[in-house]
Coordinates of C-alpha atoms and ligand atoms in Angstrom, one line a residue:
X1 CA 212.3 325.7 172.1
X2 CA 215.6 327.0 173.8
X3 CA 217.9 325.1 176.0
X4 CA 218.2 327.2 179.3
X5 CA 222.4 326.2 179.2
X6 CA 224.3 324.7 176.1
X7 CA 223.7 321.0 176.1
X8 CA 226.8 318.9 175.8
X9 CA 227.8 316.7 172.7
X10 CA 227.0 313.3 172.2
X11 CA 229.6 310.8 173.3
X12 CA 230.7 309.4 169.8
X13 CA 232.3 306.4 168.8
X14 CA 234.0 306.2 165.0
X15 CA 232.6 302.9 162.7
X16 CA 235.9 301.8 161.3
X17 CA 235.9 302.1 157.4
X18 CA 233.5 304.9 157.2
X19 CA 233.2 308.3 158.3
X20 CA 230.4 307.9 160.5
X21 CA 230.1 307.5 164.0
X22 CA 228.2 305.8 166.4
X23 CA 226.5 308.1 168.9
X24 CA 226.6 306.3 172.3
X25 CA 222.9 306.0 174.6
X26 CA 224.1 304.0 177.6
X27 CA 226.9 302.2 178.2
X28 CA 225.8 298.8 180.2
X29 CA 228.4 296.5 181.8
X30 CA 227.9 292.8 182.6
X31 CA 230.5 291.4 186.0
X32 CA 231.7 288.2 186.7
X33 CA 231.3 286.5 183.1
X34 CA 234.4 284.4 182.7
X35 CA 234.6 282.0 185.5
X36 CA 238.3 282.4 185.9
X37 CA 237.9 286.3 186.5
X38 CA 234.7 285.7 189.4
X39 CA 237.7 283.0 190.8
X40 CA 240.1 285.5 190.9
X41 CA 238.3 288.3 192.9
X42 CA 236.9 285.6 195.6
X43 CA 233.6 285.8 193.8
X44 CA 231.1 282.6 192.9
X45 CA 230.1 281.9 189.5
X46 CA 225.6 282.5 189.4
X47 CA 224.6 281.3 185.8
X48 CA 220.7 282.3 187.0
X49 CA 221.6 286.1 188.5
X50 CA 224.0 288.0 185.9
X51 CA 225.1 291.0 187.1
X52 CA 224.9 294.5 185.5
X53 CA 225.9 297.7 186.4
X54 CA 226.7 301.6 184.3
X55 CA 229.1 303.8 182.7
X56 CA 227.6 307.0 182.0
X57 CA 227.5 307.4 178.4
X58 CA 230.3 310.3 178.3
X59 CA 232.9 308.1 179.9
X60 CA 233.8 307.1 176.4
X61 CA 237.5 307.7 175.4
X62 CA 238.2 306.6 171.7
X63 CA 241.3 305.0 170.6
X64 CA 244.9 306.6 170.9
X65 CA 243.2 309.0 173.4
X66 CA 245.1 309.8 176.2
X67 CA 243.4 308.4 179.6
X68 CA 243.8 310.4 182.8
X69 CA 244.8 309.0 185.9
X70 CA 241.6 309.0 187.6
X71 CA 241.3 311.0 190.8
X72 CA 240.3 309.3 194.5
X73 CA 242.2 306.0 193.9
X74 CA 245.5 304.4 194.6
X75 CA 244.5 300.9 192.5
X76 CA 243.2 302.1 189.2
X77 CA 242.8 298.5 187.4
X78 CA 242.1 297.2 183.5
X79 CA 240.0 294.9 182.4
X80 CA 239.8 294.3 178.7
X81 CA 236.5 293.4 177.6
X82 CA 234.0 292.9 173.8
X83 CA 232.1 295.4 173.8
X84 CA 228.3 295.1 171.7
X85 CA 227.0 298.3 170.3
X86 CA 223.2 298.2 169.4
X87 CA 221.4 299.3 166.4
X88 CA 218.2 298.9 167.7
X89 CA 216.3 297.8 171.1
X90 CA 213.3 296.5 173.1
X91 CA 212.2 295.1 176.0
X92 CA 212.2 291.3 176.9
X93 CA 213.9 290.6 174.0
X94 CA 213.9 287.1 173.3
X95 CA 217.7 284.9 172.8
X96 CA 217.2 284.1 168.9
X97 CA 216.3 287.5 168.1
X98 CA 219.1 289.1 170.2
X99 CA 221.9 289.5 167.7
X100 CA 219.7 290.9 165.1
X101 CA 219.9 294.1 167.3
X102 CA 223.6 294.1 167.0
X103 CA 225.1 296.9 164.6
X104 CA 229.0 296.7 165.4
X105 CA 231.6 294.9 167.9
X106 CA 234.2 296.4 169.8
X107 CA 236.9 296.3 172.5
X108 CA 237.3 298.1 175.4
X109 CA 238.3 299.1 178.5
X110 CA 236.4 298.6 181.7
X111 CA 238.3 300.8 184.2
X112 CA 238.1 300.1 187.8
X113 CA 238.7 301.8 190.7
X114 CA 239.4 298.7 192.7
X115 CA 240.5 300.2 196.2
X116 CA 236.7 301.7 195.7
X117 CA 235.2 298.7 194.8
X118 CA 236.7 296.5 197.2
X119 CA 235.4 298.8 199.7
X120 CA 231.8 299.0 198.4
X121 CA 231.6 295.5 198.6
X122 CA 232.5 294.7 201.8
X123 CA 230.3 297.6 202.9
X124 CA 227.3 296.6 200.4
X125 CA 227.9 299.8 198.8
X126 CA 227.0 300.4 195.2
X127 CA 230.1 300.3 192.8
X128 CA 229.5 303.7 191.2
X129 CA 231.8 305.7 192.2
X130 CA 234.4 302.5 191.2
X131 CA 233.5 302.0 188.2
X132 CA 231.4 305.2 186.0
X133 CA 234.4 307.6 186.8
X134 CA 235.1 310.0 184.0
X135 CA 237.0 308.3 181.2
X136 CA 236.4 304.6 182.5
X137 CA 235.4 303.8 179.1
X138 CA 238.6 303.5 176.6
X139 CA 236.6 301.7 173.5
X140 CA 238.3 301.0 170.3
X141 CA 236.5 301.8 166.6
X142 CA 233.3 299.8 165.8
X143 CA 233.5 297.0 163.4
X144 CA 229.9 296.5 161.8
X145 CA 228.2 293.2 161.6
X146 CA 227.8 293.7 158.0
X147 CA 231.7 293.7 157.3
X148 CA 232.8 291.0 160.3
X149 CA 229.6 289.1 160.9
X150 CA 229.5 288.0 164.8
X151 CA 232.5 287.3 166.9
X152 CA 232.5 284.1 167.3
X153 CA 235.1 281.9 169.7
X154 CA 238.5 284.5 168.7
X155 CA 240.8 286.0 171.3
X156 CA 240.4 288.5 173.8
X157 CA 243.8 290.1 174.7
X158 CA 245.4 293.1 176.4
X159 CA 248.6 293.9 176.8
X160 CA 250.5 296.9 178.9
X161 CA 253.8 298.3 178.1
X162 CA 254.2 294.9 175.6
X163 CA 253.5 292.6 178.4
X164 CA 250.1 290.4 178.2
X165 CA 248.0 290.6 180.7
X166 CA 245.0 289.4 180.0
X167 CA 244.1 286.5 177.4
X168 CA 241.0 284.5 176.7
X169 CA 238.6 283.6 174.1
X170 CA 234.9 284.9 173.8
X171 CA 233.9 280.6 174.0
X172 CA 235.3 280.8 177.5
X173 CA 231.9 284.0 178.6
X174 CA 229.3 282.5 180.7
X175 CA 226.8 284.9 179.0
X176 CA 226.9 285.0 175.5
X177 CA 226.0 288.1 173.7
X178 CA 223.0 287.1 172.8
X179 CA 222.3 286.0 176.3
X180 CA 223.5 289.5 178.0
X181 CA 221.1 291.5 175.6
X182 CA 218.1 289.0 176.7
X183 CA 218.8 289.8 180.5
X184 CA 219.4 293.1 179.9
X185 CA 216.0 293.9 178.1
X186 CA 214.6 292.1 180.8
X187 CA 215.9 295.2 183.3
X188 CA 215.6 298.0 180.9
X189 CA 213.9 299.2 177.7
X190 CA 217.7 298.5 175.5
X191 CA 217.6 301.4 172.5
X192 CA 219.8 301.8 169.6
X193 CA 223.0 303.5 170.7
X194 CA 223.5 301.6 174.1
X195 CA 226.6 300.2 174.3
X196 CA 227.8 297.1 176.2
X197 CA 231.0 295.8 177.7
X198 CA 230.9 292.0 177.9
X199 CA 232.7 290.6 180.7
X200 CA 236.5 290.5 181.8
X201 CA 238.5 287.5 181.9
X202 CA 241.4 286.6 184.8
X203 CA 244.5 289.1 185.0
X204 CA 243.1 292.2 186.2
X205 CA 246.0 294.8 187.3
X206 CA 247.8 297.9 188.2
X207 CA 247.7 300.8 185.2
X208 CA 250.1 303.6 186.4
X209 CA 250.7 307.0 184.5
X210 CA 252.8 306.2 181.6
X211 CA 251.7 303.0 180.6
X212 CA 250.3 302.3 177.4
X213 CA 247.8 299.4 176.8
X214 CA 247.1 297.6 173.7
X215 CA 244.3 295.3 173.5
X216 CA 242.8 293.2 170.7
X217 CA 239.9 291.4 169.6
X218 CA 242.0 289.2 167.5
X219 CA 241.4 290.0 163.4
X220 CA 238.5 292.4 164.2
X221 CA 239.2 295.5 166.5
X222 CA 242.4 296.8 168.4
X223 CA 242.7 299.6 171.4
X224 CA 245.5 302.0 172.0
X225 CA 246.1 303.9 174.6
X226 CA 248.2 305.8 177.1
X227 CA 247.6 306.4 181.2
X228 CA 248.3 310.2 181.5
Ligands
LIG301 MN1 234.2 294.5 183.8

């Protein structure tokens, strides 16, 4: 067998400590799962309905890379996020077995376009073109379960140009983790590789070209960055 045109690389993600990397499958994105976020965008808090939505895989930029301004927007927003990558999947998987299918935690950014989105939604639009842009996915190193165990109630931070922005802790997620992958597998057959970002808390905002982010999942995994 031949490919008829070069197929590209696999998005990759470096597993701090080693020299390996993680090769990213999906990337899968829970909204509205810290109350005080869904409050700040006008939205209502549905503990029965999660919501999901995509990056596509190659959307990944790994730490200290340099993210482009995006094209098509005049409100290109952060929202710092955990981020779960999986070593191995299934479907319907139940809530006590969902962490066993954890290899390696994470933080990231969840880039919006949120002139887009805002649109979309009033519209009842889907949110693709706000939100699996190229490079919407800034994600730090992974930290394997095997060296940090699970994350349990720690910070969540971000901060632009030394300035917090956003600051939580992971107690404060309407979904836990091991909730997320239990909806999730309900939707789709999860596989190892699959990536997902967690939720954002409240403090969403600008990024402009120049500014340089810094977020932290306190004692585990930090994010650098610049907006080129
Ligand atoms: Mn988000």
């Amino acid at each position: 067998m031949t490919y008829a045109i070069a197929p590209h690389a696999n998005a990759c993600v470096p597993v701090a400590g080693t020299d390996m990397r993680f090769p990213v499958h999906r990337i899968y994105c829970i909204g509205r799962n810290y109350a005080d976020h869904a409050h700040e965008m006008g939205s209502v808090v549905d503990r029965k309905n999660p919501i999901f939505f995509a990056k596509p895989a190659d959307a990944i930029v790994t730490s200290n890379g340099d993210v482009p301004y995006p094209p098509m927007t005049n409100e290109l927003h952060h929202e710092v996020e955990m981020i779960v990558a999986l070593a191995t999947g299934g479907r319907d998987i139940a809530v006590d077995d969902a962490l066993e299918h954890v290899y390696a935690y994470g933080v990231g950014l969840d880039l919006t376009r949120r002139d887009l989105q805002l649109i979309a939604k009033s519209k009842g639009n889907p949110w693709d073109t706000a939100k699996g842009f190229d490079c919407s996915a800034p994600v730090s190193d992974l930290h394997r379960v095997r060296d940090i165990g699970h994350p349990d109630c720690i910070g969540l931070r971000l901060s632009v140009n030394g300035e917090m922005r956003q600051q939580t802790e992971l107690g404060n997620m309407l979904f836990s983790v091991a909730e997320i992958i239990h909806e999730l597998s309900r939707f789709y057959e999860l596989k190892s590789g699959d990536l997902i970002f967690t939720g954002t808390p409240a403090g969403v905002a600008l990024l402009n070209r120049g500014d340089h982010f810094h977020a932290e999942l306190a004692g585990v995994a930090t994010l650098e960055g610049r907006i080129i």
